[in-house]
Coordinates of C-alpha atoms and ligand atoms in Angstrom, one line a residue:
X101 CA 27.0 322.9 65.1
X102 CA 29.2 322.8 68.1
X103 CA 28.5 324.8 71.5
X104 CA 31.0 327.8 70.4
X105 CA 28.4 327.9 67.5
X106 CA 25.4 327.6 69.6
X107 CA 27.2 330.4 72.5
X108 CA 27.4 332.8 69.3
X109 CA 23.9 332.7 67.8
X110 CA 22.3 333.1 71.2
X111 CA 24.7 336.3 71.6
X112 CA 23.5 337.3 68.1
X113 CA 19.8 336.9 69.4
X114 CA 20.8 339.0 72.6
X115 CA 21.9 341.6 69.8
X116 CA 18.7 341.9 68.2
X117 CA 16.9 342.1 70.9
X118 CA 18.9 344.7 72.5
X119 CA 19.2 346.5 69.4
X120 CA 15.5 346.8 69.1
X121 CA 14.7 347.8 72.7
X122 CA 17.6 350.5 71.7
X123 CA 15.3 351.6 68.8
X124 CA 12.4 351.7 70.8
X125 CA 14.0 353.5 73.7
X126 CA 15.5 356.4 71.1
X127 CA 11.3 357.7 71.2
X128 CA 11.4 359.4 74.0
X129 CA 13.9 361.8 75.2
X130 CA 13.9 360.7 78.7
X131 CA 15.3 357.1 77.3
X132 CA 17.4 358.1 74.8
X133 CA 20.7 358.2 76.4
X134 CA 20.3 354.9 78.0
X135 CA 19.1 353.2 74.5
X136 CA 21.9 354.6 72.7
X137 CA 24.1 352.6 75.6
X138 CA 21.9 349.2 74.9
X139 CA 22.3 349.6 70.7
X140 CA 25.8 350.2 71.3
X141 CA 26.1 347.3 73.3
X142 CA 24.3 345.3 70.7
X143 CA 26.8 346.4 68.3
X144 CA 29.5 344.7 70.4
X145 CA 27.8 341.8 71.4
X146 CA 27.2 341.6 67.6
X147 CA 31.3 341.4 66.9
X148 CA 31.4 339.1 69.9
X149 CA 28.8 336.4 68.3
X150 CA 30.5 336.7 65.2
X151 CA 33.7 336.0 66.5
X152 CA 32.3 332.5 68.4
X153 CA 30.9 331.5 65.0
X154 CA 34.1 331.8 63.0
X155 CA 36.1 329.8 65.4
X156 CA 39.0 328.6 65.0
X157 CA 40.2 331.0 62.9
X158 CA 43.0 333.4 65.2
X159 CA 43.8 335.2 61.8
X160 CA 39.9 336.6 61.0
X161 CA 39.8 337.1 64.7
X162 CA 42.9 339.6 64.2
X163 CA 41.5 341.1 61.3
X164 CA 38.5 341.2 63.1
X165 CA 39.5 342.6 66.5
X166 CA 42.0 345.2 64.3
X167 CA 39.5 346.2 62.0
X168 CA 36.7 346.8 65.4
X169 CA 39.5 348.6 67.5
X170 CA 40.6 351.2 64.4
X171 CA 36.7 351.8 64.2
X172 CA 35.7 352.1 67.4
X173 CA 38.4 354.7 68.2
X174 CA 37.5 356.8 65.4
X175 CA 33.7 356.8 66.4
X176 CA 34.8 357.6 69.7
X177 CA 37.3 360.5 68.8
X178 CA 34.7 361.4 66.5
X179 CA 31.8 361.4 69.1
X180 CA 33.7 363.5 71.5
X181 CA 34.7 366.1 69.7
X182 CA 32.3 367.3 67.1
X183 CA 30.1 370.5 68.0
X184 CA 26.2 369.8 68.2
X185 CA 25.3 372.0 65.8
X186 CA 27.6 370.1 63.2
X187 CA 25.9 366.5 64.1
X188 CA 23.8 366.0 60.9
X189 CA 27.2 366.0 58.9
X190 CA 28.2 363.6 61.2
X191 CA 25.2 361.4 61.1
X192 CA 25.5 361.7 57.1
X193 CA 29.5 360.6 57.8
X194 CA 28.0 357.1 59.7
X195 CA 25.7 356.7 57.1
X196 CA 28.1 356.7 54.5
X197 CA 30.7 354.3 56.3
X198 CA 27.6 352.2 57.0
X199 CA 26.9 352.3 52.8
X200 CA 30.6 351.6 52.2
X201 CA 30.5 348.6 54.3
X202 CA 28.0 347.3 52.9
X203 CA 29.4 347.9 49.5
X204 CA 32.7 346.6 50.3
X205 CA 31.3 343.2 52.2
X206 CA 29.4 342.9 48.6
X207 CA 32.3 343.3 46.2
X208 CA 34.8 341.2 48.5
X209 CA 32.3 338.1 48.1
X210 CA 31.7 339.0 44.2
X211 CA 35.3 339.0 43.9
X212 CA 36.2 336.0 45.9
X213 CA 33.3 333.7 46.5
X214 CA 31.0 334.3 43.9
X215 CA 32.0 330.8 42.0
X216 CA 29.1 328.7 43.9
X217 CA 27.0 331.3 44.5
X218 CA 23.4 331.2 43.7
X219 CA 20.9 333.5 42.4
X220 CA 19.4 335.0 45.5
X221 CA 23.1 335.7 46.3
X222 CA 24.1 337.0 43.5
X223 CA 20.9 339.4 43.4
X224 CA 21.9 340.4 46.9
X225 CA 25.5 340.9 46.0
X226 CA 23.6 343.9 43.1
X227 CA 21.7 345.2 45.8
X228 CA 24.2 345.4 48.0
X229 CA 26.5 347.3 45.6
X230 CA 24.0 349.4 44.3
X231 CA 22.0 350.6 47.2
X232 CA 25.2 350.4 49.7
X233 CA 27.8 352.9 46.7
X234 CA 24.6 355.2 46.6
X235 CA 24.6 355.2 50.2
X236 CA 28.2 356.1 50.6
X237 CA 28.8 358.8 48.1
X238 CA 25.0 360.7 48.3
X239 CA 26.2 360.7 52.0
X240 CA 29.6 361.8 51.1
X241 CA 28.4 364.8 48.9
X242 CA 25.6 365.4 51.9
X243 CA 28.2 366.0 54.7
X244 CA 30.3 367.9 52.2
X245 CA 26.9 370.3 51.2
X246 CA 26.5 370.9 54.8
X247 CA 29.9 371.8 55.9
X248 CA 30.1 374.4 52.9
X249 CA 32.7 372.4 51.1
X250 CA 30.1 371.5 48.0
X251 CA 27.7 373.7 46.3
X252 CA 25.1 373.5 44.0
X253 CA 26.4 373.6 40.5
X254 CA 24.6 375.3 37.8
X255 CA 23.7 372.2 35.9
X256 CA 21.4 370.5 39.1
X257 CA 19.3 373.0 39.0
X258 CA 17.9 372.4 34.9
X259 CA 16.9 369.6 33.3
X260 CA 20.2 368.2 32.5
X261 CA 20.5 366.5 36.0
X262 CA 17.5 364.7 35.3
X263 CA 19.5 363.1 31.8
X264 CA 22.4 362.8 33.4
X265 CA 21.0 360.9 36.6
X266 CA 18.4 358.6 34.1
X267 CA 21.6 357.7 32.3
X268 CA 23.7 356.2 35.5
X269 CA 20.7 354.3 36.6
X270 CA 20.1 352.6 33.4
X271 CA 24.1 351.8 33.5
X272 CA 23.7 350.9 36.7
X273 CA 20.3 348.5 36.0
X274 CA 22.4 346.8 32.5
X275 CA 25.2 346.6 35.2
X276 CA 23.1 344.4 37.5
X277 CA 21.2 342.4 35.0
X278 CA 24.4 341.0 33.4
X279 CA 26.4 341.0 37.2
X280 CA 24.9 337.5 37.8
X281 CA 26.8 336.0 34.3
X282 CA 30.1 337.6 35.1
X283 CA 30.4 338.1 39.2
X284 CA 33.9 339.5 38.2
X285 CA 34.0 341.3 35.5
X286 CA 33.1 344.6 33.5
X287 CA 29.7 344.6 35.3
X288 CA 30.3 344.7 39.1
X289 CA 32.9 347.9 38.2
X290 CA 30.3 349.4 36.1
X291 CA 27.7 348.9 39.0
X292 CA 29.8 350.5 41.7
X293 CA 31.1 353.7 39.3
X294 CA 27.3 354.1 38.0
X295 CA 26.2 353.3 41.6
X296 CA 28.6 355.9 43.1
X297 CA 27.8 358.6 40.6
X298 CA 24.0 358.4 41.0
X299 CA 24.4 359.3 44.8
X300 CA 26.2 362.2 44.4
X301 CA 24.1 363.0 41.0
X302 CA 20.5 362.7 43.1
X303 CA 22.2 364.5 46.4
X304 CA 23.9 367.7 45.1
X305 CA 21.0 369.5 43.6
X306 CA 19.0 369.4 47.3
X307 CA 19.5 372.6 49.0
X308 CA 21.1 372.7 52.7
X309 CA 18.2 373.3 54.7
X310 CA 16.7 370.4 52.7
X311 CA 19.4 367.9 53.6
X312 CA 18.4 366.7 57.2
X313 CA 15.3 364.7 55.0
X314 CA 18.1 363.6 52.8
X315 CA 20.3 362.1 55.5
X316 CA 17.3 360.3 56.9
X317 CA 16.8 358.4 54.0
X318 CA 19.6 357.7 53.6
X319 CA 20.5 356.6 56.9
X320 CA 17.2 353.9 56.1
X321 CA 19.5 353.2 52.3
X322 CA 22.2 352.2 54.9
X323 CA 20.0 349.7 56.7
X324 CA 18.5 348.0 52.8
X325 CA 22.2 347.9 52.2
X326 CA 23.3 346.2 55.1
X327 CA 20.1 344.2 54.8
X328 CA 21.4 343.2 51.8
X329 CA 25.0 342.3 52.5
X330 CA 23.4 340.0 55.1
X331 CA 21.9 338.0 52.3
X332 CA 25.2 337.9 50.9
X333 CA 27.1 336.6 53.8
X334 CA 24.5 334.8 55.2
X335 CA 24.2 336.4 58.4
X336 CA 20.6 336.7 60.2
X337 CA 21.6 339.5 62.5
X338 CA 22.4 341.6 60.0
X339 CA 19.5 341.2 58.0
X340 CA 17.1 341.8 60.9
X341 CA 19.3 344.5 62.0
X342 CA 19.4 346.1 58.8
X343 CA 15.8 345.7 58.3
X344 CA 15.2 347.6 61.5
X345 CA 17.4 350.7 60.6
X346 CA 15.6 350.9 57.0
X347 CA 12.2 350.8 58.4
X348 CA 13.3 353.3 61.4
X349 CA 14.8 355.8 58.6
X350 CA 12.2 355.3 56.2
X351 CA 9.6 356.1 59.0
X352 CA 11.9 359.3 60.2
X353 CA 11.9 360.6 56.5
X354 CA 8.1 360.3 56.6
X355 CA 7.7 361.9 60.1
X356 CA 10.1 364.9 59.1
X357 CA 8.1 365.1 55.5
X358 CA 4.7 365.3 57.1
X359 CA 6.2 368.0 59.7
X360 CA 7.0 370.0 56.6
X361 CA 4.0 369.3 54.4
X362 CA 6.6 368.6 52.1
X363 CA 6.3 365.5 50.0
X364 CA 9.3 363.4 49.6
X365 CA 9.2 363.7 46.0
X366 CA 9.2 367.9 46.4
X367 CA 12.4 367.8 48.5
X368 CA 14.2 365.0 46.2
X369 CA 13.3 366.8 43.1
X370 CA 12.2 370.6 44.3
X371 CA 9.0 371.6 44.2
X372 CA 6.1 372.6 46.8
X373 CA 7.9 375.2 48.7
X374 CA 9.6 376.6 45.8
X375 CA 12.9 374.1 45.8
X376 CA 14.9 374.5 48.5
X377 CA 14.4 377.4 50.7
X378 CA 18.5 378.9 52.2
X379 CA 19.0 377.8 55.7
X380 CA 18.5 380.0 57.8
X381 CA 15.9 382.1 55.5
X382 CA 16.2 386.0 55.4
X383 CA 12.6 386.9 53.3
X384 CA 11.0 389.5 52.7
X385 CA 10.3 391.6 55.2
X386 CA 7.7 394.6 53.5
X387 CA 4.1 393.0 53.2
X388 CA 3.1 393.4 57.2
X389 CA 0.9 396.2 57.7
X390 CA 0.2 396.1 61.4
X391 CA 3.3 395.5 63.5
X392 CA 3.5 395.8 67.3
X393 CA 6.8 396.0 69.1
X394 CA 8.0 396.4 72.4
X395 CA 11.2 396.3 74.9
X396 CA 12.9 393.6 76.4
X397 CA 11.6 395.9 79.9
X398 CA 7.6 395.9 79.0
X399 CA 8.1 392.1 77.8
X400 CA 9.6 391.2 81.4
X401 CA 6.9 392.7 83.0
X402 CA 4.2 391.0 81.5
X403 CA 6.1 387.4 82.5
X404 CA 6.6 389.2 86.1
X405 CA 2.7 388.6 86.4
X406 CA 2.6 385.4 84.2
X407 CA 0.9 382.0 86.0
X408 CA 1.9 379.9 83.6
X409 CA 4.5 380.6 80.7
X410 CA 5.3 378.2 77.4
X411 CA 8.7 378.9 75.5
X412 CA 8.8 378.0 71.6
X413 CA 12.2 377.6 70.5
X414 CA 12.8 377.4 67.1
X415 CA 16.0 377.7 64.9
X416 CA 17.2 380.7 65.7
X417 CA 17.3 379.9 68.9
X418 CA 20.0 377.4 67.8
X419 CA 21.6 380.0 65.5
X420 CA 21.8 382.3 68.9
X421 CA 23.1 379.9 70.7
X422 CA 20.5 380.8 73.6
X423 CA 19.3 377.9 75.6
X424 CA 21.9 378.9 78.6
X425 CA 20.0 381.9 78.9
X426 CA 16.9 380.5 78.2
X427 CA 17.1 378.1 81.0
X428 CA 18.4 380.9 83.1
X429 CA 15.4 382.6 82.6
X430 CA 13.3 379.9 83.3
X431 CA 14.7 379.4 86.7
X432 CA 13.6 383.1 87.6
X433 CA 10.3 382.7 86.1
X434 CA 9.9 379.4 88.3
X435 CA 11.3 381.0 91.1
X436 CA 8.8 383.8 90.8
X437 CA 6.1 381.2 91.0
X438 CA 5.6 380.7 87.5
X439 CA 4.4 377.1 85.5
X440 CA 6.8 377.0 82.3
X441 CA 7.0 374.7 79.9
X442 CA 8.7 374.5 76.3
X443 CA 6.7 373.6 73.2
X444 CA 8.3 371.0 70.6
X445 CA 7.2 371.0 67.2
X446 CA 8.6 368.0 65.4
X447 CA 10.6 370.1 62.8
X448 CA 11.9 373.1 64.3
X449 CA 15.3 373.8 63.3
X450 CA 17.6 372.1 61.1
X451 CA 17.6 368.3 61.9
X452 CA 14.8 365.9 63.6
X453 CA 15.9 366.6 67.7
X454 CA 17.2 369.4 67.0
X455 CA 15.3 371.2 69.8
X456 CA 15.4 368.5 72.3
X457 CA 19.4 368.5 72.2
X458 CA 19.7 372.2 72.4
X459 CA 17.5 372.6 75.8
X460 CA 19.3 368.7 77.3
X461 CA 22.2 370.8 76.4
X462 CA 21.2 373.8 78.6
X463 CA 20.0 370.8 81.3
X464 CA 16.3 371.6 80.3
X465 CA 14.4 368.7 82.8
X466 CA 12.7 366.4 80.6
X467 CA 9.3 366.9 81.7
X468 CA 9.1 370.2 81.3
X469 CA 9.2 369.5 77.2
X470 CA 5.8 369.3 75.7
X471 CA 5.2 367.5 72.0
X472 CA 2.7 369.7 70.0
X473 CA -0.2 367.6 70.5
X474 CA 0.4 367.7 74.5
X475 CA 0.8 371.3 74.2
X476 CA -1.7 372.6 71.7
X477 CA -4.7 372.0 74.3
X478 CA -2.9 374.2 77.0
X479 CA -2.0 377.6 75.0
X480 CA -5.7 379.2 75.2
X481 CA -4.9 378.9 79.5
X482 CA -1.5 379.8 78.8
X483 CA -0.3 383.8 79.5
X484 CA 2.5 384.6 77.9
X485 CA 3.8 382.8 75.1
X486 CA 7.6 383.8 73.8
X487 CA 8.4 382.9 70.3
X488 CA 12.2 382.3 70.3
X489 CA 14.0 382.2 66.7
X490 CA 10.6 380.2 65.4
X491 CA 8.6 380.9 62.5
X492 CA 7.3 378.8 60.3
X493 CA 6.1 376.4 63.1
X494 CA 4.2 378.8 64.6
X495 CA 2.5 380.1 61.7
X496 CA -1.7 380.0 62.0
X497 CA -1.9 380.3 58.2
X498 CA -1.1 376.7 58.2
X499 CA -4.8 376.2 59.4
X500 CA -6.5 379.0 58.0
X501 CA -5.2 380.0 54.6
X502 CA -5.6 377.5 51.8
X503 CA -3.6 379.3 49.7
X504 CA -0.3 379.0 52.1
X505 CA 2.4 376.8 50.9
X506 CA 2.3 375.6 55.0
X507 CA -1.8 374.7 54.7
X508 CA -2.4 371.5 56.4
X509 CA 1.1 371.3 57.9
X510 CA 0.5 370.7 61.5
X511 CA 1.6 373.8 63.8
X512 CA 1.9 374.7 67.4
X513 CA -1.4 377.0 68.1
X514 CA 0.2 379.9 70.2
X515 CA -2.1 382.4 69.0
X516 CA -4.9 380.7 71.2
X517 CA -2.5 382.2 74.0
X518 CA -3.6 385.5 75.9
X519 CA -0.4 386.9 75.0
X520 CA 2.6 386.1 72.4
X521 CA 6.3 387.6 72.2
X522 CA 8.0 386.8 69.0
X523 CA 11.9 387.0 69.6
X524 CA 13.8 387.3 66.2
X525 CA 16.2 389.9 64.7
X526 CA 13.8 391.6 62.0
X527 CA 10.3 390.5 60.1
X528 CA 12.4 388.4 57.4
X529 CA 11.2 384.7 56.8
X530 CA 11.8 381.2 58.0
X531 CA 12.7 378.6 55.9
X532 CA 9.6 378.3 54.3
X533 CA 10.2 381.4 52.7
X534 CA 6.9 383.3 53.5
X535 CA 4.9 385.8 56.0
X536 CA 3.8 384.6 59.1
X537 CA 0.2 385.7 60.1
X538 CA 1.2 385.5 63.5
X539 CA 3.1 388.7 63.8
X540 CA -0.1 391.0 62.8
X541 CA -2.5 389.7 65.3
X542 CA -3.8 391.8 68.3
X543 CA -2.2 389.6 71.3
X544 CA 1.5 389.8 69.4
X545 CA 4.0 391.8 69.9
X546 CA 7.6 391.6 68.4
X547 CA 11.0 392.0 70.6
X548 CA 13.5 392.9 67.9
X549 CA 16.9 391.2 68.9
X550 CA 19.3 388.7 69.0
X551 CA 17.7 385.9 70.6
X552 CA 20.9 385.4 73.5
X553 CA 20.5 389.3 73.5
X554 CA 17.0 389.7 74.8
X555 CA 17.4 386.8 76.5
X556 CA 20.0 388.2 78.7
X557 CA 17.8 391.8 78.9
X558 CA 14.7 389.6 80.3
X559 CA 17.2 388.0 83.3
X560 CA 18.7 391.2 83.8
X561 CA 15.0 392.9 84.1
X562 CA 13.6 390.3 86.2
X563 CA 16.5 390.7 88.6
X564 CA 16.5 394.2 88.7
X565 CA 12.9 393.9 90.1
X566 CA 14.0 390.9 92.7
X567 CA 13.2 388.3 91.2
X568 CA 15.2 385.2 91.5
X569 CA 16.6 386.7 94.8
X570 CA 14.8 384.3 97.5
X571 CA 16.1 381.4 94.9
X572 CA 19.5 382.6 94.9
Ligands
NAP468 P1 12.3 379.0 60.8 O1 10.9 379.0 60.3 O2 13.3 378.6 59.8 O3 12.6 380.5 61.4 C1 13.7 380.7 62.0 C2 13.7 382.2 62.4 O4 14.8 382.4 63.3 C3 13.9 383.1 61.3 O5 12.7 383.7 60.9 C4 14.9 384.1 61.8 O6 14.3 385.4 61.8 C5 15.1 383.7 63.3 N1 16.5 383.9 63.7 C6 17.6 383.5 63.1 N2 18.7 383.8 63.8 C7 18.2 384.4 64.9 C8 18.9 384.9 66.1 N3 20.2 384.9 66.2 N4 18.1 385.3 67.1 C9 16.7 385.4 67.0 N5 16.1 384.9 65.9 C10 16.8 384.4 64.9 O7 12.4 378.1 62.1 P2 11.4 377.1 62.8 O8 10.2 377.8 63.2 O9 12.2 376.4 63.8 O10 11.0 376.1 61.6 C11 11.8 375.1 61.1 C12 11.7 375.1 59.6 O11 12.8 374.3 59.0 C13 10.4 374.5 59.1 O12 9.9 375.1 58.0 C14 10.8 373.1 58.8 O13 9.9 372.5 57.9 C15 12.2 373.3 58.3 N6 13.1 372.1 58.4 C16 13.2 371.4 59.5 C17 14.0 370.3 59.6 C18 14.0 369.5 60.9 O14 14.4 368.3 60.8 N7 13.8 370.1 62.0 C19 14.7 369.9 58.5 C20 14.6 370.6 57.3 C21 13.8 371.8 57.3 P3 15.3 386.7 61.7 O15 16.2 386.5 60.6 O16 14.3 387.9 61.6 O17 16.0 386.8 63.0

């Protein structure tokens, strides 16, 4: 091992290191930014160190440098210019080029270097294939469910999914058992097509609104894959790397299941909450028999008076495209002499953040977002509470009625509050698909709107009776 060699795996180490401090930093929202900047970095010192270890060799350098350039500049085009609202299909997208690299890194080595190769190689090179192709095309039909270019066809939804996906993964499993005896042949195609087909087969019958769990996994299928391909090629970094991303996904998918009561099995296969529930859930509105509602004008004047205020946003909030207004709004109230704060439930809207990104967007300050076990303790000295495109995460029946497909999921408690406002266009259902117990009780009333609508009527109120004026 000569120093070039030595330069390269203490870059390598750097990587890791970085890489997990990255991960670690991506838990709080106040980090985030900056950890993205270190795991990014770790990515290039990763090319760096690899580079140093493959000396001399100008052409893989080339290939190398070409290969990280074209890359790179897509991520960045990429990166820049898709809408926020469209970033789990672009999450699914990495997740798939992650799979595809790992697939490709595995074939390349069956193909070409597989004549010495022993067993714990040649397993890795199946793995590899297998869990990297599923990786790539599940995340391929994913992104393609989300943007509305892939539906559900008939078939998913009966039994004959289940034949036709048992029937790829035994091909696939013959495929891998004989792969070892014939590194080039028959097998490894038969592995990548089966492989290939499973992903899309398991991944198209899962509704939209399902999907975000979906890519979560899969984004932790990425990390076994590249895990994988790190056995294969021998590289430590990207087995611990790997590693990390599996466990970090796999431990995502279980924080986002428990958010939803949902059990991983339920969303992969349907089940608990009736299958999948449409994004953006109309329901049933009949079935509420006491239902108070007021004006945009009697809701601002009981956050005139309010000490301390707590916002909820949930997905419609997103869907309305609202959190300008809603940090406009919170600027009066503050001005006024108001406490406010915003209450997070780990699952409200469409993907795990999704909240967080919406209020950064609108320049929210950090501190003034509360995680739902912060938060639940405050409501009963809390005033007003407003309800903004959230449902299902704010329903009590989740702690009180045993017979709700929600019991036992955890929710925020705003009906300890003194008073609640629930913004949303009519009484029709969340994703979950059901009533909400919250909008009969005695301290709730309903504002019927859009929620960038009543937003807008609440500022305009509140200025109208001078607030905001000294502040101005
Ligand atoms: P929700 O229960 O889906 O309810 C959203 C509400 O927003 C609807 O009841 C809808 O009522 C209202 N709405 C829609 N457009 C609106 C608009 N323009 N203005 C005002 N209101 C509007 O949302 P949530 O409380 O955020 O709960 C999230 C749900 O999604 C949970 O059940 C969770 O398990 C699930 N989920 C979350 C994730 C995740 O990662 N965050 C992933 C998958 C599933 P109207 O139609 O009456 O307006």
């Amino acid at each position: 091992m000569n120093t070039l060699d030595l330069f390269g795996y203490a870059i390598d180490l750097l990587a890791v290191l970085l890489l997990a401090l990255g991960l670690k930093g991506l838990s709080t929202v106040r980090s985030a930014r900056s950890a993205n900047g270190l795991a990014a970095l770790a990515m290039g010192l990763a090319v760096l160190g690899l580079l140093l270890q493959i000396q001399p060799d100008p052409a893989a350098w080339l290939w190398i440098a070409i290969g990280s350039a074209i890359g790179g500049l897509l991520g960045l085009i990429t990166a820049r210019r898709v809408p926020m609202t469209a970033m789990p299909e672009t999450v699914a997208l990495f997740n798939g080029c992650g799979g595809m690299a790992s697939l490709l890194v595995a074939v390349a080595v069956a193909l070409y270097d597989s004549a010495d190769a022993d067993l714990v190689a040649l397993i890795s090179i199946v793995i590899s294939v297998f869990v990297g192709a599923i990786t790539f095309s599940g995340s391929i039909a994913a992104m393609g469910k989300l943007q509305g270019w892939l539906g559900t066809p008939g078939w998913t939804q009966s039994s004959v999914r289940h034949g036709v996906n048992i029937t790829l993964a035994i091909a696939a499993l013959v495929a891998g058992i004989t792969l070892p005896g014939d590194p080039t042949g028959v097998p490894l195609w038969l592995l990548v097509g089966a492989s290939s087909l499973l992903g899309i087969g398991v991944t198209l019958p899962i509704g939209g609104a399902d999907m975000p769990v979906v890519i979560s996994l899969l984004n932790s299928y990425s990390g076994v894959a590249a895990a994988a391909a790190g056995f294969v090629v021998g590289s430590q970094l990207l087995i611990v790397a790997g590693a990390m991303v599996g466990a970090a996904g796999l431990i995502l998918t279980q924080v986002m299941c428990t958010g939803m009561n949902r059990s991983l099995v339920s969303v992969l296969f349907g089940g608990a909450l009736g299958g999948s529930a449409p994004v953006g859930g109309g329901g049933d509105e009949a079935g509420y028999s006491r239902i108070v509602s007021c004006s945009a004008e009697e809701c601002a004047m009981a956050l005139e008076n309010a000490e301390r205020v707590v916002f909820v946003p949930g997905y419609g909030l997103a869907v309305a495209q609202a959190q300008h207004a809603l940090r406009e709004l919170s600027k009066l109230l503050e001005a006024n002499g108001s406490e406010v704060s915003y209450a997070i439930h780990p699952v409200a809207g469409r993907m795990p953040g999704h909240m967080n990104v919406l209020l950064a967007e609108a320049d929210v300050p950090y501190e003034q977002l509360l995680e739902m076990d912060t938060i639940n303790p405050d409501f009963p000295r809390t005033d007003v509470v407003i309800v903004l495109g959230a449902n299902d995460v704010v329903n009590p029946d989740a702690k009180n009625d045993a017979q709700s497909p929600l019991y036992g999921m955890p929710v925020l408690e705003v009906d300890q509050a003194r008073q609640v406002f629930v913004v949303k266009r009519s009484l029709g259902a969340g994703y979950a698909g059901i009533k909400n117990a919250l909008f009969e009780l005695p301290q709730t009333a309903m504002v019927f709107g859009d929620a960038k609508a009543v937003l807008q009527q609440l500022c305009t109120e509140l200025r109208s009776q001078g607030v905001g004026k000294v502040a101005a």
